[in-house]
Short mmCIF file of C-alpha atoms and ligand atoms in Angstrom, two decimals:
data_model
loop_
_atom_site.label_atom_id
_atom_site.label_comp_id
_atom_site.label_asym_id
_atom_site.label_seq_id
_atom_site.Cartn_x
_atom_site.Cartn_y
_atom_site.Cartn_z
CA MET A 1 96.03 -130.92 203.50
CA SER A 2 99.02 -131.17 201.67
CA GLN A 3 99.99 -128.17 198.89
CA SER A 4 100.69 -130.92 196.32
CA SER A 5 100.46 -134.57 195.26
CA THR A 6 101.83 -136.27 191.57
CA LEU A 7 98.85 -138.64 193.20
CA LYS A 8 95.85 -136.57 194.06
CA HIS A 9 93.74 -134.27 192.24
CA LYS A 10 94.54 -130.26 193.05
CA ILE A 11 91.38 -128.23 193.66
CA VAL A 12 91.60 -124.78 195.08
CA VAL A 13 89.43 -122.72 196.78
CA THR A 14 89.47 -119.15 196.99
CA ARG A 15 86.89 -118.74 200.09
CA ASN A 16 86.55 -120.98 203.20
CA LEU A 17 82.71 -122.62 202.03
CA GLY A 18 82.01 -123.16 205.60
CA PRO A 19 80.79 -126.16 208.35
CA ASP A 20 78.11 -127.71 205.19
CA VAL A 21 79.91 -127.79 202.71
CA MET A 22 83.93 -127.98 203.39
CA PRO A 23 83.37 -131.66 203.79
CA ILE A 24 82.56 -132.48 200.33
CA LEU A 25 86.01 -131.35 199.85
CA GLU A 26 88.01 -131.76 202.95
CA GLY A 27 86.91 -135.40 203.28
CA ARG A 28 87.72 -136.75 199.97
CA THR A 29 91.14 -138.58 199.39
CA GLU A 30 91.23 -138.33 196.45
CA ILE A 31 91.37 -134.70 196.77
CA ASP A 32 94.10 -132.04 197.35
CA LEU A 33 92.50 -129.22 198.93
CA VAL A 34 94.59 -125.88 199.15
CA VAL A 35 91.86 -122.72 200.60
CA TRP A 36 92.55 -119.70 200.74
CA PRO A 37 92.96 -119.59 204.54
CA GLU A 38 91.50 -115.78 204.94
CA ASP A 39 87.81 -114.18 206.14
CA ARG A 40 88.18 -111.70 203.18
CA ALA A 41 89.03 -111.89 198.79
CA CYS A 42 91.16 -113.84 197.69
CA ASP A 43 94.61 -112.02 196.69
CA ARG A 44 95.62 -112.90 193.01
CA GLU A 45 98.72 -113.10 193.84
CA TRP A 46 98.09 -116.02 196.03
CA LEU A 47 95.77 -117.73 193.33
CA LEU A 48 98.26 -117.64 191.19
CA ARG A 49 100.58 -119.72 193.40
CA ASN A 50 98.65 -122.23 194.47
CA ALA A 51 96.69 -123.00 191.18
CA THR A 52 99.69 -124.50 189.71
CA GLY A 53 98.74 -127.92 188.80
CA ALA A 54 95.05 -127.75 190.01
CA ALA A 55 92.67 -129.57 188.12
CA ALA A 56 89.47 -127.75 189.48
CA LEU A 57 89.36 -123.92 191.36
CA VAL A 58 86.41 -122.87 193.19
CA ILE A 59 85.98 -119.26 192.48
CA MET A 60 83.83 -116.15 194.09
CA VAL A 61 82.62 -113.57 192.00
CA SER A 62 84.73 -111.46 193.31
CA ASP A 63 88.46 -112.80 191.42
CA LYS A 64 88.53 -112.73 187.88
CA ILE A 65 89.48 -114.97 185.99
CA ASP A 66 91.68 -114.78 182.69
CA ALA A 67 94.32 -115.89 180.44
CA GLU A 68 96.87 -115.47 182.92
CA VAL A 69 95.13 -117.52 186.53
CA LEU A 70 95.08 -120.50 182.94
CA ASP A 71 98.63 -119.96 182.43
CA ALA A 72 98.85 -120.63 186.16
CA ALA A 73 96.93 -123.44 186.75
CA GLY A 74 98.43 -125.41 183.38
CA PRO A 75 96.76 -128.21 181.47
CA GLY A 76 95.38 -130.02 184.52
CA LEU A 77 93.08 -127.74 184.63
CA ARG A 78 89.54 -129.67 184.30
CA ALA A 79 87.56 -126.88 185.14
CA VAL A 80 87.09 -123.66 187.12
CA SER A 81 83.29 -124.20 189.15
CA THR A 82 82.19 -120.54 190.66
CA MET A 83 79.92 -120.01 192.86
CA SER A 84 77.63 -117.30 191.31
CA VAL A 85 74.99 -117.80 189.13
CA GLY A 86 76.97 -114.40 186.73
CA TYR A 87 79.99 -115.49 185.20
CA GLU A 88 81.73 -112.57 183.72
CA HIS A 89 84.39 -112.60 185.69
CA VAL A 90 85.12 -115.08 183.81
CA ASP A 91 86.67 -115.19 180.09
CA VAL A 92 84.26 -118.24 178.49
CA LYS A 93 86.27 -117.59 175.61
CA GLU A 94 89.66 -118.59 177.02
CA LEU A 95 88.16 -121.04 179.10
CA ALA A 96 86.85 -122.82 175.65
CA LYS A 97 90.00 -122.51 173.78
CA ARG A 98 91.56 -124.43 175.93
CA SER A 99 88.49 -126.77 176.86
CA ILE A 100 88.13 -126.35 180.47
CA ALA A 101 84.54 -126.96 181.62
CA LEU A 102 82.68 -123.65 183.87
CA GLY A 103 80.66 -124.98 186.80
CA TYR A 104 78.37 -122.73 188.26
CA THR A 105 74.91 -122.06 190.19
CA PRO A 106 72.02 -120.91 188.18
CA ASP A 107 68.44 -122.34 190.22
CA VAL A 108 69.09 -122.66 193.57
CA LEU A 109 69.28 -118.96 193.56
CA THR A 110 66.51 -117.41 191.88
CA GLU A 111 64.02 -117.37 194.85
CA ALA A 112 66.17 -115.12 196.96
CA VAL A 113 67.27 -112.71 194.41
CA ALA A 114 63.41 -112.88 193.50
CA ASP A 115 62.24 -111.54 197.08
CA VAL A 116 64.63 -108.75 197.83
CA CYS A 117 63.63 -108.06 194.04
CA ILE A 118 60.38 -107.28 195.97
CA MET A 119 62.31 -105.89 198.87
CA LEU A 120 64.07 -103.25 196.99
CA ALA A 121 60.69 -102.11 195.25
CA LEU A 122 58.79 -101.80 198.49
CA MET A 123 61.79 -100.61 200.81
CA ALA A 124 62.55 -97.43 198.14
CA GLY A 125 59.08 -96.33 197.46
CA ARG A 126 57.76 -96.80 200.30
CA ASN A 127 60.81 -94.01 201.71
CA ALA A 128 62.66 -96.77 203.76
CA LYS A 129 66.28 -95.70 203.66
CA GLN A 130 65.53 -91.62 204.60
CA THR A 131 62.79 -93.43 207.64
CA ALA A 132 64.53 -95.83 209.04
CA ALA A 133 67.58 -92.88 209.08
CA LEU A 134 65.95 -90.54 211.28
CA VAL A 135 64.50 -93.57 213.55
CA ASN A 136 68.53 -94.79 213.88
CA GLU A 137 69.10 -90.69 214.08
CA GLY A 138 66.75 -89.96 217.09
CA ASN A 139 65.05 -87.21 215.09
CA TRP A 140 61.22 -89.13 215.15
CA PRO A 141 59.98 -86.64 217.61
CA GLN A 142 60.73 -83.88 215.05
CA PHE A 143 58.13 -85.81 212.88
CA SER A 144 54.77 -86.65 214.22
CA TRP A 145 52.46 -88.43 212.09
CA ALA A 146 51.06 -86.23 209.43
CA PRO A 147 48.48 -86.88 206.79
CA PHE A 148 50.99 -87.41 203.76
CA LEU A 149 54.42 -87.54 205.66
CA PHE A 150 56.69 -89.86 204.00
CA CYS A 151 54.43 -91.02 201.34
CA GLY A 152 55.17 -92.78 198.16
CA PRO A 153 53.46 -94.70 195.92
CA GLN A 154 51.88 -97.76 196.43
CA LEU A 155 53.63 -101.12 195.14
CA SER A 156 50.27 -103.24 195.14
CA ALA A 157 47.41 -101.87 193.57
CA PRO A 158 45.27 -99.94 195.27
CA SER A 159 41.65 -100.95 193.01
CA PRO A 160 41.38 -102.78 190.24
CA SER A 161 40.60 -99.82 188.24
CA ARG A 162 44.54 -98.95 189.29
CA GLN A 163 46.17 -100.98 187.08
CA ARG A 164 49.48 -102.11 187.54
CA THR A 165 52.52 -102.70 184.90
CA ALA A 166 56.09 -104.68 186.16
CA GLY A 167 58.92 -104.42 183.65
CA PHE A 168 61.86 -106.14 183.54
CA ILE A 169 64.51 -106.05 181.61
CA GLY A 170 65.85 -109.66 180.87
CA PHE A 171 63.59 -111.81 181.62
CA GLY A 172 65.12 -115.06 182.96
CA ARG A 173 64.22 -117.36 186.10
CA ILE A 174 64.81 -114.84 188.38
CA ALA A 175 62.09 -112.15 186.76
CA LYS A 176 60.00 -115.03 186.40
CA ALA A 177 60.21 -115.21 189.77
CA THR A 178 59.41 -111.43 190.12
CA LEU A 179 57.19 -111.51 188.64
CA ALA A 180 55.06 -114.31 190.57
CA ARG A 181 55.57 -112.70 193.58
CA LEU A 182 54.06 -109.48 192.39
CA VAL A 183 50.58 -110.91 191.32
CA PRO A 184 49.27 -111.02 194.98
CA PHE A 185 50.36 -107.82 194.96
CA GLY A 186 47.69 -107.05 192.10
CA PHE A 187 49.75 -106.49 188.82
CA THR A 188 48.25 -107.49 186.01
CA ARG A 189 50.20 -106.29 183.19
CA CYS A 190 54.24 -107.29 182.31
CA ILE A 191 56.06 -106.18 179.82
CA TYR A 192 60.29 -107.06 179.69
CA GLY A 193 62.34 -105.98 176.66
CA ALA A 194 65.76 -108.85 177.06
CA ASN A 195 68.95 -107.86 175.68
CA PRO A 196 68.73 -105.10 173.66
CA ASN A 197 71.23 -106.28 171.06
CA SER A 198 68.79 -109.50 170.91
CA THR A 199 66.55 -109.83 167.30
CA ARG A 200 63.49 -111.47 169.29
CA GLN A 201 62.88 -107.80 170.61
CA GLY A 202 58.96 -106.34 170.13
CA SER A 203 57.62 -110.18 169.28
CA SER A 204 56.34 -112.02 171.64
CA ASP A 205 56.34 -115.41 172.63
CA ASP A 206 54.77 -118.59 173.43
CA SER A 207 55.08 -119.60 176.11
CA ASP A 208 54.42 -114.94 176.95
CA LYS A 209 50.62 -116.10 176.58
CA GLU A 210 50.71 -119.78 179.09
CA LEU A 211 52.53 -117.72 182.04
CA ALA A 212 50.20 -115.61 181.83
CA ASP A 213 47.71 -118.10 181.81
CA ARG A 214 49.51 -119.96 184.66
CA LEU A 215 49.75 -116.67 186.73
CA GLY A 216 46.61 -115.14 185.87
CA LEU A 217 47.94 -112.26 183.94
CA ALA A 218 46.23 -109.90 181.64
CA SER A 219 49.47 -110.07 179.30
CA VAL A 220 52.42 -110.94 179.38
CA ARG A 221 54.50 -109.30 175.97
CA ARG A 222 58.37 -108.89 175.24
CA VAL A 223 58.67 -105.47 174.07
CA ASP A 224 60.50 -103.19 172.83
CA LEU A 225 62.82 -100.96 175.98
CA ASP A 226 61.30 -97.80 175.14
CA THR A 227 57.89 -99.40 176.11
CA VAL A 228 59.18 -101.09 179.36
CA ALA A 229 61.05 -97.73 180.16
CA SER A 230 57.50 -95.57 179.86
CA GLU A 231 54.77 -98.00 180.51
CA SER A 232 56.32 -99.75 183.30
CA ASP A 233 55.65 -98.83 187.20
CA VAL A 234 58.82 -100.60 188.56
CA VAL A 235 60.94 -101.75 186.03
CA PHE A 236 63.14 -104.61 187.68
CA VAL A 237 66.91 -104.78 186.02
CA LEU A 238 67.80 -108.87 185.59
CA ALA A 239 70.01 -109.15 182.19
CA PRO A 240 72.97 -110.31 183.12
CA GLY A 241 76.59 -108.02 182.86
CA SER A 242 78.00 -108.42 179.21
CA PRO A 243 79.60 -105.10 176.95
CA SER A 244 75.50 -105.40 174.98
CA THR A 245 73.95 -104.63 178.22
CA TYR A 246 76.59 -102.01 179.17
CA HIS A 247 74.17 -99.03 180.80
CA VAL A 248 70.87 -100.78 179.12
CA VAL A 249 69.35 -97.80 181.66
CA ASN A 250 70.84 -94.91 180.21
CA GLU A 251 70.01 -91.23 180.81
CA GLU A 252 67.74 -92.14 177.96
CA PHE A 253 65.54 -94.61 178.79
CA LEU A 254 65.53 -93.07 182.62
CA ARG A 255 63.79 -90.03 181.17
CA ARG A 256 61.04 -92.21 179.45
CA MET A 257 60.23 -94.05 182.57
CA LYS A 258 56.98 -91.74 184.87
CA LYS A 259 57.83 -89.90 187.45
CA THR A 260 56.46 -92.35 190.36
CA SER A 261 57.92 -95.13 188.77
CA VAL A 262 60.83 -97.34 190.65
CA LEU A 263 64.13 -99.01 189.38
CA VAL A 264 65.14 -102.20 190.90
CA ASN A 265 68.87 -103.72 189.66
CA ALA A 266 69.71 -107.18 191.32
CA SER A 267 71.88 -108.05 188.31
CA ARG A 268 75.24 -106.37 187.54
CA GLY A 269 75.93 -102.20 188.38
CA THR A 270 77.11 -102.47 184.75
CA LEU A 271 73.61 -102.15 183.14
CA VAL A 272 73.42 -99.12 184.68
CA ASP A 273 74.48 -95.30 184.95
CA SER A 274 74.67 -94.42 187.70
CA ASP A 275 75.43 -90.94 187.24
CA ALA A 276 72.73 -90.28 184.43
CA LEU A 277 70.57 -92.12 188.03
CA ALA A 278 71.70 -89.72 190.34
CA ARG A 279 70.63 -86.56 188.20
CA VAL A 280 67.81 -88.65 187.42
CA LEU A 281 66.39 -88.84 191.15
CA LYS A 282 67.94 -85.46 192.15
CA GLU A 283 65.50 -84.06 189.58
CA GLY A 284 62.77 -85.68 190.36
CA GLY A 285 62.48 -88.03 187.08
CA ILE A 286 61.27 -90.89 189.10
CA TRP A 287 60.90 -91.81 192.42
CA ALA A 288 63.18 -94.43 193.58
CA ALA A 289 65.70 -96.56 192.73
CA GLY A 290 66.45 -99.86 194.70
CA LEU A 291 69.71 -101.49 193.86
CA ASP A 292 71.52 -104.63 195.30
CA VAL A 293 74.54 -103.36 192.42
CA VAL A 294 76.53 -100.63 191.54
CA GLU A 295 78.65 -99.91 189.05
CA GLY A 296 81.78 -100.01 190.36
CA GLU A 297 81.55 -102.11 193.89
CA PRO A 298 82.19 -102.35 196.18
CA ASN A 299 84.10 -99.42 195.93
CA ILE A 300 81.28 -97.07 196.45
CA PRO A 301 81.90 -93.88 198.27
CA ALA A 302 79.91 -93.14 200.73
CA ASP A 303 79.48 -89.10 199.38
CA HIS A 304 79.06 -90.57 195.96
CA PRO A 305 75.77 -88.72 194.56
CA LEU A 306 73.49 -91.69 194.52
CA VAL A 307 74.62 -92.88 198.48
CA ARG A 308 73.68 -89.17 198.96
CA GLU A 309 70.43 -89.37 197.37
CA PRO A 310 67.47 -90.26 199.89
CA ARG A 311 65.69 -92.65 197.94
CA CYS A 312 68.11 -94.55 196.70
CA VAL A 313 68.26 -98.09 198.70
CA ILE A 314 71.52 -99.19 197.76
CA LEU A 315 72.78 -103.28 199.48
CA PRO A 316 75.76 -104.45 199.41
CA HIS A 317 74.69 -107.12 197.20
CA ILE A 318 73.12 -109.87 198.90
CA GLY A 319 70.69 -110.41 196.50
CA SER A 320 70.97 -114.49 197.30
CA ALA A 321 72.44 -114.52 200.49
CA THR A 322 70.13 -116.73 202.98
CA ASN A 323 70.87 -119.41 204.50
CA GLU A 324 69.93 -121.89 203.43
CA THR A 325 70.22 -120.13 199.52
CA ARG A 326 74.46 -119.40 200.02
CA VAL A 327 75.15 -123.90 201.33
CA ASP A 328 73.17 -124.30 198.02
CA MET A 329 74.86 -122.40 196.15
CA ALA A 330 78.23 -123.80 197.92
CA SER A 331 77.12 -127.14 197.75
CA LEU A 332 77.18 -126.99 194.08
CA ALA A 333 80.07 -125.29 193.60
CA ALA A 334 82.53 -127.81 195.17
CA ASN A 335 79.96 -130.54 193.59
CA ASN A 336 81.32 -129.41 190.27
CA ALA A 337 84.73 -128.90 191.76
CA LEU A 338 84.85 -132.71 193.33
CA ALA A 339 83.35 -133.82 189.69
CA ALA A 340 85.44 -131.59 187.42
CA ALA A 341 88.61 -132.95 189.32
CA LEU A 342 87.84 -136.15 188.90
CA GLY A 343 86.38 -136.47 185.69
CA GLU A 344 83.36 -137.36 186.52
CA PRO A 345 80.06 -134.39 184.39
CA MET A 346 79.20 -132.02 186.61
CA PRO A 347 76.45 -131.51 188.08
CA CYS A 348 75.53 -128.01 186.81
CA ALA A 349 77.74 -127.10 183.86
CA LEU A 350 77.18 -124.26 181.44
CA ASN A 351 77.06 -124.59 177.59
CA LEU A 352 80.06 -123.03 176.34
O1 GLV B 1 76.05 -111.70 191.96
C1 GLV B 1 75.78 -113.79 191.89
C2 GLV B 1 75.77 -113.78 191.38
O2 GLV B 1 75.65 -114.31 190.10
O3 GLV B 1 75.40 -115.58 191.49
#
């Protein structure tokens, strides 16, 4: 792995992609491979130093790709390949201006993230955080079985007459995979609002009916966000992070939600106002929250009001973290970079 060669195409990788995937890049004689050597997020200074002359960069969500990095790489950079479906850490306008392509990893993580959405809805609603903690801390003997101890709202419809409504903010692939998982739980209605700035809000499109028919639901409807808040039993936040979705779940939204409802966020922390959520949870405005992402992650202090909240389950951004999915994501990211470096079409490029 030499650091530079005028004959070879240089690919810089900001995290070792593991023994199943690294051979995709290591086995290529046309490639000059440079890999961040440590088992932690790549230092920006290292990236700036090593990007010089690169044809492609394989990056993680923790790497910010902006004009400074692109300048450091120089005019030979053909593509940035992120091992993620989200790309708000990449300045896409700057990429487009310089005709640099962006590879990303949608689809391969859909099922894994949808699994975590259901897990969070169940864990939050059924008091998993506080009940598991009391067992871990040896306090179970003080809480022997009692008729209504640690009860929470049931995710599945307890009877055909008590129907469940799923609400979504953002209604892409992961939302639809999550919805499919809710059907066996007895959910019959789905309502969704997309990007709050979208002009299409409030009007259902034809595919909603097709989706409802295919899943056997009574209805799938596009509605305004106030309706998502007030009518859902669980609200799943699954829209991309961007300035237009910043704090889409704010205090007003949370105060419209049912007191028995659960909020799940598996998209980006910036979509939910953490301070407002902590306040509303404390006051019992909603039942619980399950978060795979939080504003300011990973720097959330243990004494943050949300972390202290017994009915707020917080996971450290593990939505796609299954062995199978991470290998698929890493392979796609590596193949995107390889193709771009060799001047071939990337298997999965974002339309910039
Ligand atoms: O958050 C993870 C991703 O965008 O893939």
